[in-house]
Structures are given as C-alpha cells and as structure tokens.
Short mmCIF file of C-alpha atoms in Angstrom, two decimals:
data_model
loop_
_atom_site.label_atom_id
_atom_site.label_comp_id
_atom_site.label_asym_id
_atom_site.label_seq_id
_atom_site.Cartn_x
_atom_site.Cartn_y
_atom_site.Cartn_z
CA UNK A 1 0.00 0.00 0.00
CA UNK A 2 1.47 3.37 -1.47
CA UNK A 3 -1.47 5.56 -0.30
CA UNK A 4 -3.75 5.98 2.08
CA UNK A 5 -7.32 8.27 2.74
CA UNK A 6 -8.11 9.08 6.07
CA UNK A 7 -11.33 10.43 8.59
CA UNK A 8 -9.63 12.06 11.65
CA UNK A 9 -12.08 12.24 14.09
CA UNK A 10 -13.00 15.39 16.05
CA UNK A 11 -12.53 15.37 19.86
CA UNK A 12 -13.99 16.68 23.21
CA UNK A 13 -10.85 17.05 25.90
CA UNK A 14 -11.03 17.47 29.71
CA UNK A 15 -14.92 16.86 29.54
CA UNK A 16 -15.17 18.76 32.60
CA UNK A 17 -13.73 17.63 35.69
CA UNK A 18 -10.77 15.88 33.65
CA UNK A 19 -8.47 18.39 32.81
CA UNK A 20 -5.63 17.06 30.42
CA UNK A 21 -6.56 14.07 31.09
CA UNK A 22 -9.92 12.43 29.82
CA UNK A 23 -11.17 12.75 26.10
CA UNK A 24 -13.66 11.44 23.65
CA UNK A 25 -13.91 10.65 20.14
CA UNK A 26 -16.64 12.11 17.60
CA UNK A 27 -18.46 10.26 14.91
CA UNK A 28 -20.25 13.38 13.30
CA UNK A 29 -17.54 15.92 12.38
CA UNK A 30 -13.70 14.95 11.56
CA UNK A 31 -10.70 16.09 9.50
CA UNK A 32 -10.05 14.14 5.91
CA UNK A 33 -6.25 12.93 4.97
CA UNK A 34 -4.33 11.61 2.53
CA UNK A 35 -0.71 10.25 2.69
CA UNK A 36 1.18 8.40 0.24
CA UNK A 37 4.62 7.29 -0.10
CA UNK A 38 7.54 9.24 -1.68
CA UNK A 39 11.27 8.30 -2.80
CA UNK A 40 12.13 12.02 -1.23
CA UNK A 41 13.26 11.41 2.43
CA UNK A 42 11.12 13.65 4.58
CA UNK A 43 7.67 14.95 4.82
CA UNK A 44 5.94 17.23 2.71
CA UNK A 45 2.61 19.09 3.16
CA UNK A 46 1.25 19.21 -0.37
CA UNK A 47 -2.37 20.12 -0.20
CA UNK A 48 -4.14 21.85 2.94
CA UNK A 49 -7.62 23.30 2.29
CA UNK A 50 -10.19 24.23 4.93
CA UNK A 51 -8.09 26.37 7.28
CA UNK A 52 -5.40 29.53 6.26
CA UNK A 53 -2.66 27.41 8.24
CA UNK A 54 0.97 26.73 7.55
CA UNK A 55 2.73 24.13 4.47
CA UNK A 56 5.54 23.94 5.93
CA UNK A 57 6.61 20.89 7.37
CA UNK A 58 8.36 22.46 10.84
CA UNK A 59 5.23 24.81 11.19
CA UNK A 60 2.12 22.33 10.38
CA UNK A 61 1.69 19.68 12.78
CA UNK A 62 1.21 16.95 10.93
CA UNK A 63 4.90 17.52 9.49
CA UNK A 64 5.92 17.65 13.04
CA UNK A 65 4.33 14.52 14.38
CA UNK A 66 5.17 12.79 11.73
CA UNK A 67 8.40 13.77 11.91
CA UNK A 68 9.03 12.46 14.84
CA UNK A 69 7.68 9.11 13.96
CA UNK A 70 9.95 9.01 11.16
CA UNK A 71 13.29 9.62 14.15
CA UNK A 72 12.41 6.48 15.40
CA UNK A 73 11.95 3.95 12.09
CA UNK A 74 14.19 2.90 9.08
CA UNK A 75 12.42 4.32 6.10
CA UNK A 76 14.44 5.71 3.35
CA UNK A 77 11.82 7.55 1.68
CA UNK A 78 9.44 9.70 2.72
CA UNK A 79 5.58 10.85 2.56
CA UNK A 80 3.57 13.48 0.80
CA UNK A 81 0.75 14.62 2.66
CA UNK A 82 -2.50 16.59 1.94
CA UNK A 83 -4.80 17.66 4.26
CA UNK A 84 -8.34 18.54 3.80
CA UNK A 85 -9.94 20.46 7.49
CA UNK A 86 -13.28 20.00 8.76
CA UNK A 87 -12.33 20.89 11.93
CA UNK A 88 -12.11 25.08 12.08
CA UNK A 89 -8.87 25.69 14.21
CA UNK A 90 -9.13 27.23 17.82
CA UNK A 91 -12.54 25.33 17.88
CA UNK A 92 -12.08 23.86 21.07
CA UNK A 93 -13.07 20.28 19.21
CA UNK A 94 -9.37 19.00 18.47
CA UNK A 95 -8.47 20.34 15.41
CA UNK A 96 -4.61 20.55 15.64
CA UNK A 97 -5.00 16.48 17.15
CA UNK A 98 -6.73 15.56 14.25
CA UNK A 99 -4.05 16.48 12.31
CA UNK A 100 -1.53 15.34 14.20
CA UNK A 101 -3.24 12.40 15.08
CA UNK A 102 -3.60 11.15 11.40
CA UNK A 103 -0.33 11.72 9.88
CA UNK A 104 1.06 9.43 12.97
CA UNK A 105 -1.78 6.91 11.72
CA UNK A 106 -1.47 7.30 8.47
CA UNK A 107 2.25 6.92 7.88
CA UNK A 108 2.33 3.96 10.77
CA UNK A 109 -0.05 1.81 8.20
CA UNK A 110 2.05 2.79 4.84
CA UNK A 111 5.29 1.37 7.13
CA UNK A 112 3.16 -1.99 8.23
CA UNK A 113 2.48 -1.15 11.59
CA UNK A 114 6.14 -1.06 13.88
CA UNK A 115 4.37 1.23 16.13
CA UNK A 116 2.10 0.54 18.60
CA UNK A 117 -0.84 3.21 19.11
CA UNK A 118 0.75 4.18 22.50
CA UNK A 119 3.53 5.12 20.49
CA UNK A 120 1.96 7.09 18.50
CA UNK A 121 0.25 9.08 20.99
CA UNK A 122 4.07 10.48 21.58
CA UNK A 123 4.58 10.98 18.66
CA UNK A 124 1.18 12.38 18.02
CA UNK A 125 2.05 14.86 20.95
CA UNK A 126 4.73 16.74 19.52
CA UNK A 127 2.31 18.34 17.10
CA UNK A 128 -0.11 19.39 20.30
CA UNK A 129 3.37 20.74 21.71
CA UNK A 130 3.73 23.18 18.58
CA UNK A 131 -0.35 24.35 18.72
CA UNK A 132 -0.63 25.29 22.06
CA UNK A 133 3.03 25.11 24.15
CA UNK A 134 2.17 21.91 25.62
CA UNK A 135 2.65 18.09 24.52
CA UNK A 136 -1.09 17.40 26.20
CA UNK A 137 -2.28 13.90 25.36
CA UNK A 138 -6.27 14.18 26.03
CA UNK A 139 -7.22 15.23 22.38
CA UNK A 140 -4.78 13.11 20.33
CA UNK A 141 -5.24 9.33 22.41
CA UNK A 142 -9.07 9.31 21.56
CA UNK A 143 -8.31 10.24 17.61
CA UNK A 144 -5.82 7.22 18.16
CA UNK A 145 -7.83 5.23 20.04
CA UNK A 146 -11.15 5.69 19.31
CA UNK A 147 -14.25 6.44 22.83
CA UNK A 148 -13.45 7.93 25.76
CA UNK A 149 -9.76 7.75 26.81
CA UNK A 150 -7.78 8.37 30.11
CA UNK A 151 -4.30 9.96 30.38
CA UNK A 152 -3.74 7.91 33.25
CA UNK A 153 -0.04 8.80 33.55
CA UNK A 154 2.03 11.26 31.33
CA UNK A 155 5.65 9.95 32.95
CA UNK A 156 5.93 7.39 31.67
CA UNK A 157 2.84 7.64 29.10
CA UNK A 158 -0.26 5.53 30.03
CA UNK A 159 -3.64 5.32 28.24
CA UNK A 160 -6.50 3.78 29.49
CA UNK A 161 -9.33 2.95 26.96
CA UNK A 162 -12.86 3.37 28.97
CA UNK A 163 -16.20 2.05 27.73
CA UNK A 164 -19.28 4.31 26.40
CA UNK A 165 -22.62 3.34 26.88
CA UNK A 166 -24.36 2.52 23.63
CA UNK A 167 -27.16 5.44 23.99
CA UNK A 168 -24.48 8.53 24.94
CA UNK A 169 -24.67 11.03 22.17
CA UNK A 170 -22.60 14.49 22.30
CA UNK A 171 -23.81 17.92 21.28
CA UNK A 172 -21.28 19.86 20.97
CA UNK A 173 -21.77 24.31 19.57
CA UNK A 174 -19.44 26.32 18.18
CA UNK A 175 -19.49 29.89 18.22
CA UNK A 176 -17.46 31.49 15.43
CA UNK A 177 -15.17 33.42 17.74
CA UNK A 178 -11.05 31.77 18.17
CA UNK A 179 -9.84 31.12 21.14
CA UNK A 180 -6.02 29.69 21.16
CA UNK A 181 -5.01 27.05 23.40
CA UNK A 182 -2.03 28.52 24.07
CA UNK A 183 -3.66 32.22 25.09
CA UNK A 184 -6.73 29.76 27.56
CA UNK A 185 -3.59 27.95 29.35
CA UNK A 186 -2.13 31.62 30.46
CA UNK A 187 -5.44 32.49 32.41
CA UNK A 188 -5.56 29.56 34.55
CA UNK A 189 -4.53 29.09 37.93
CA UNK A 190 -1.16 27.11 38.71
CA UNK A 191 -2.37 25.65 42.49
CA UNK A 192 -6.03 24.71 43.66
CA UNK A 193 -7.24 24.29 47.02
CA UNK A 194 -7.41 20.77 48.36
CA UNK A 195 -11.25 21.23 49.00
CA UNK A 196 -11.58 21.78 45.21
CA UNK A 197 -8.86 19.09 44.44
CA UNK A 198 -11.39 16.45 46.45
CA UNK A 199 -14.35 17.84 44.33
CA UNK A 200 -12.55 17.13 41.19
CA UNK A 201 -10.80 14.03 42.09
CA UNK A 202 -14.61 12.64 43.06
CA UNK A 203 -16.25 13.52 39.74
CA UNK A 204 -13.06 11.74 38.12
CA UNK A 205 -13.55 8.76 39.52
CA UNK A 206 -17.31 8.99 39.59
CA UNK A 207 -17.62 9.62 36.02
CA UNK A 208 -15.13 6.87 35.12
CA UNK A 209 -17.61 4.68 36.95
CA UNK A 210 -20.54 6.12 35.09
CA UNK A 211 -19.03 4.99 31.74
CA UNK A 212 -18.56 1.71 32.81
CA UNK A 213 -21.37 0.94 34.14
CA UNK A 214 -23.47 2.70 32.10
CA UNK A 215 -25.04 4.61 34.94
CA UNK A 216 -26.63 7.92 32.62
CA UNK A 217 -27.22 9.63 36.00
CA UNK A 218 -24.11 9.16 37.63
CA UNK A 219 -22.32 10.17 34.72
CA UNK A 220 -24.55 13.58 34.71
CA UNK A 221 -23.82 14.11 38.49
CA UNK A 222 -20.09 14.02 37.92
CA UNK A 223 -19.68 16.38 34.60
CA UNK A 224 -19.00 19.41 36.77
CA UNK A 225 -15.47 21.03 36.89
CA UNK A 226 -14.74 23.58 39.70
CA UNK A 227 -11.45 24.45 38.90
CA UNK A 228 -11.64 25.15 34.97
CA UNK A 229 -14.59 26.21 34.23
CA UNK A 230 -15.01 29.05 36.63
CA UNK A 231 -11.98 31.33 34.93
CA UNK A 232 -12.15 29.81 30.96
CA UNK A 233 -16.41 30.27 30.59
CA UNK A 234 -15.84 34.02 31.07
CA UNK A 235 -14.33 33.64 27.60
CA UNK A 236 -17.05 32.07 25.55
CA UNK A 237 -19.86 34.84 24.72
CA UNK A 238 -23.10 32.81 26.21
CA UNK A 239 -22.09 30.05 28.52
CA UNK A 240 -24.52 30.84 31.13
CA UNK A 241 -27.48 30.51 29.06
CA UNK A 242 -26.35 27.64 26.98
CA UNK A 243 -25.24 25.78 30.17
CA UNK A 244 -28.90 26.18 31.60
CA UNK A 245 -30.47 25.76 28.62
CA UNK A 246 -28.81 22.20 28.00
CA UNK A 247 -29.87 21.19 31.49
CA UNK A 248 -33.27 22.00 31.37
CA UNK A 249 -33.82 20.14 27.82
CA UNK A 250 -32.74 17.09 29.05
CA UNK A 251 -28.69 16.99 28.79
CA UNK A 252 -27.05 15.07 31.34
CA UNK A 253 -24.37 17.59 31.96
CA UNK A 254 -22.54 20.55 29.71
CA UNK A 255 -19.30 22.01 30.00
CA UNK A 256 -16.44 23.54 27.88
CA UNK A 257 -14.45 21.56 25.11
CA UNK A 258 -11.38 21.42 25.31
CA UNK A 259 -9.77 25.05 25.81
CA UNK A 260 -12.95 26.35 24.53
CA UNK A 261 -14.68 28.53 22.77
CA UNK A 262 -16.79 25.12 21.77
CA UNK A 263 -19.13 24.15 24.39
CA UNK A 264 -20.60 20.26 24.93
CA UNK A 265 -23.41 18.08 26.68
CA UNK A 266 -23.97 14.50 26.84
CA UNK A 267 -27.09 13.20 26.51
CA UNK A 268 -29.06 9.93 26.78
CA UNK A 269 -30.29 9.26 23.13
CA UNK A 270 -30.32 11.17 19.64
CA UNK A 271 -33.66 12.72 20.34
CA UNK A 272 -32.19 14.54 23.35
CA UNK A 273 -29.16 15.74 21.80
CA UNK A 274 -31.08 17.10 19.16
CA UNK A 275 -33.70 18.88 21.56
CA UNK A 276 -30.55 20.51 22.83
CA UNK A 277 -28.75 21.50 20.03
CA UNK A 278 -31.96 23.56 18.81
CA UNK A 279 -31.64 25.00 22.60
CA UNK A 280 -27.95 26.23 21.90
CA UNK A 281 -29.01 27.29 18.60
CA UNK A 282 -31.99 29.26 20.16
CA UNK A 283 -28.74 31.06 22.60
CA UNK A 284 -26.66 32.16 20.11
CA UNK A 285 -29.46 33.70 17.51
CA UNK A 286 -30.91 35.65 20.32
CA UNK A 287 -27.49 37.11 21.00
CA UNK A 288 -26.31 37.42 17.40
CA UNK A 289 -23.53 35.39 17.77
CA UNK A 290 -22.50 32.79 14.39
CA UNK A 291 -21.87 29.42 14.90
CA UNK A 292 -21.76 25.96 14.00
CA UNK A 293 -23.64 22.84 15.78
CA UNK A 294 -22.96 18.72 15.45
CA UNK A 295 -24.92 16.03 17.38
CA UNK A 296 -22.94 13.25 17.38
CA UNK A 297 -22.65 9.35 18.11
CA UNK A 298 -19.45 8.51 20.29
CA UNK A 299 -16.71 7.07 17.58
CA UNK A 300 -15.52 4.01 19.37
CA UNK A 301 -13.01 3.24 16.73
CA UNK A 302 -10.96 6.48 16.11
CA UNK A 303 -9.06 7.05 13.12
CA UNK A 304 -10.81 5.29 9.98
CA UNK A 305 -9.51 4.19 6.67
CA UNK A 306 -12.04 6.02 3.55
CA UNK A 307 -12.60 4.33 0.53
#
C-alpha cells in the first residue's frame, strides 16, 4: 500500500472535571487525509484546504508529528501529505490532534504497523506541543484510540481505553469566535485548594464509573469542573445561558471543550441531543452570535480508513 485516505475524528478534551486528562472521540464531524509514499526522504505538506494554516513541514503539525515518527523507524523515503480540514482551528473540538493524530496513523499503516498506538500518541504529541506550548495527550489518544480515553499517567505515558454506553450522544456548539489554546492555558490558575482538588478528584472517579457501568445519571452528576470552568467560561460569549439551557432540555451535563470557545453536553439518546442542540441554537441567535452545531454518536473506533 502506497497511499492511504483518512477520517480524523474530532474530539472533546477534559470533559469537565478531567483536565488534560480524559477525552472522547466524535463520529459526526472529523478532518479528511491523505498520505502516500515518496522516494524524497522527509515529509511534505502538499495540499491543505479548509483552514489559512501553515505548508511547511516544521510549522504544520502533521509535518511535526510525523516527523518524529519518522526519528524512530528505518524508512528511506518519505511521505507526501495533503490535508483537507473540517475541523475550524481554535474550535475547542481538536483540530490541531486531528491532524496530528492522522499523519502518525497514516504513515504507521504505509510502514506496516512497527508502532504501537501508545507510540503514536508520543509521537502524536509533539504536534499538540507546537499548537498550544504543551505536549497534552487528552485530544490526540481518543483520535488514536477511538471512545473515551484516560491519560492515566504522562511519565511514563499511560492510556486507558474506557467504555461508552451505547445510547451517549454528544452535542457539541461552536461559536465562530477563536480562542487559542495557548492564550486559555495563560489564564488559569497554577495551584487549587485541596477542598476543590477532592471535588474534582470525586467527579473523576465517579464519572469513570458512570461509563462503565453505564449509569446515565451518575455520569450527569459528575460532569461538573470547579477548577476550569469558573476562569475559561468568562471567555465564551453565552455560557450561562447555553449551560442552563442544555440542562433543562434534558442533557445530562454541559461544560467547555477542550480550551474552549466550543461548548458540549452529553445526553441519553439522539432525540435529546437534538432537543438541545436547537436549545444552543436558540442562545446564540438571540445574541447574534455565528456558529456551527454537530450532534454526534461517540466514535468508538478512532481514526478510519475512507474508501
């Protein structure tokens, strides 16, 4: 196999009380890729349409991940990549770990698989650390992995895969305002009390729990973030009244994705979902702000070969 076409699956990070940590995989929204083989040693960003972003392969990163897959294998050639974005950048839904994400993928199937998807989760990384400052992991292991995923450990790396319940469905809204990564990190708070570090620890575990056992209510109880939230929601125009809104049509819990400005609630079945994206919507035209909506199945396998 010289070529390959990729979906690179959108992604909701921290989901709340999870901070850097816990992520989840879309089915509904996602970047496209492809990568093929070249004699020319290297990797080259041929094609990027969607998103005004960078060709160059030490400023786009999907030339940086996969550059650093390619410091670790025996390939004389090299790989040709084009990239077609779904995913708006500073979206708050993963855009740079889609990216990032796939060329890892991508270029580990054109080699025959040496690397496990661990692996590429490092390597995946690198491209997070040029986006936002920071080699975070919570984004790129559920594009890798596929569901909900837990950055157990960052020294040494460990990912834990966690089960989602068959009838979860994500909403997720996007107003059409950018909010960097990078420029969210700077506003938050380097120590926490330990009352707030229980509070947070509690919905961790209690929302882990709610996955796995498929308990819809406990999972609602334990979306709530009290360390986050409080100083990033100032950012997004509308949070209050989208937050409240979601609640009171039926979502099991809302909070911010990722750094934001995209906002997110689970609910139990598409109906739901769909009662509260027209609730978001509602928020947003009353307030004359733009933006984009997806209701969305949980993607339990990840990154997906297209035909």
């Amino acid at each position: 196999m010289n070529e390959i076409k990729l979906f690179c699956p959108a992604t909701i990070a921290n989901i709340s009380c999870g901070f850097d940590v816990l992520g989840v995989a879309l089915d509904a929204v996602g970047d496209e890729m492809v990568i093929r083989k070249t004699k020319k040693k290297g990797i080259r960003i041929t094609k990027l349409e969607g998103q005004d972003l960078p060709v160059e392969t030490h400023l786009n990163v999907a030339g940086v991940a996969g550059m650093a897959l390619l410091e670790h294998v025996d390939y004389e050639g090299g790989f040709e990549i084009e990239i077609y974005k779904r995913i708006k950048a500073g979206s708050g839904i993963g855009s740079s770990a889609a990216s990032s994400a796939g060329a890892v993928w991508g270029i580990n199937e054109l080699l025959g698989k040496p690397f496990s998807k661990a692996d590429l989760v490092k390597f995946a990384m690198e491209g997070e650390r040029l986006a936002s400052g920071v080699a975070h992991a919570d984004n790129v292991a559920p594009s890798l992995f596929g569901g909900f995923t837990l950055v157990r450990s960052y020294d040494p790396l460990d990912i834990v895969s966690i089960p989602s319940p068959s009838e979860l469905y994500a909403t997720v809204i996007h107003p059409q305002i950018e909010v960097k990564t990078s420029d969210s990190r700077k506003i938050l708070k380097t120590n926490i009390t330990l009352a707030d570090g229980i509070k947070q620890w509690g919905n961790v575990g209690g929302l882990i729990a709610g996955l796995f056992y498929e308990d819809y209510d406990l999972i609602g109880r334990s979306l709530v973030d009290h360390i986050v939230e409080p100083i990033r929601s100032i950012l997004i125009p509308g949070y209050g009244a989208i937050k409240s809104g979601s609640l009171e049509a039926g979502a099991l819990g809302c909070g911010i994705s990722g750094s934001g400005p995209s906002i997110f609630a689970f609910s139990k079945g598409k109906a739901t979902a769909e009662k509260v994206a027209h609730t978001m919507k509602e928020v947003y035209q009353k307030i004359g702000v733009d933006y984009d909506v997806h209701v969305s199945k949980i993607n339990t396998l990840g990154i997906k070969i297209l035909d």
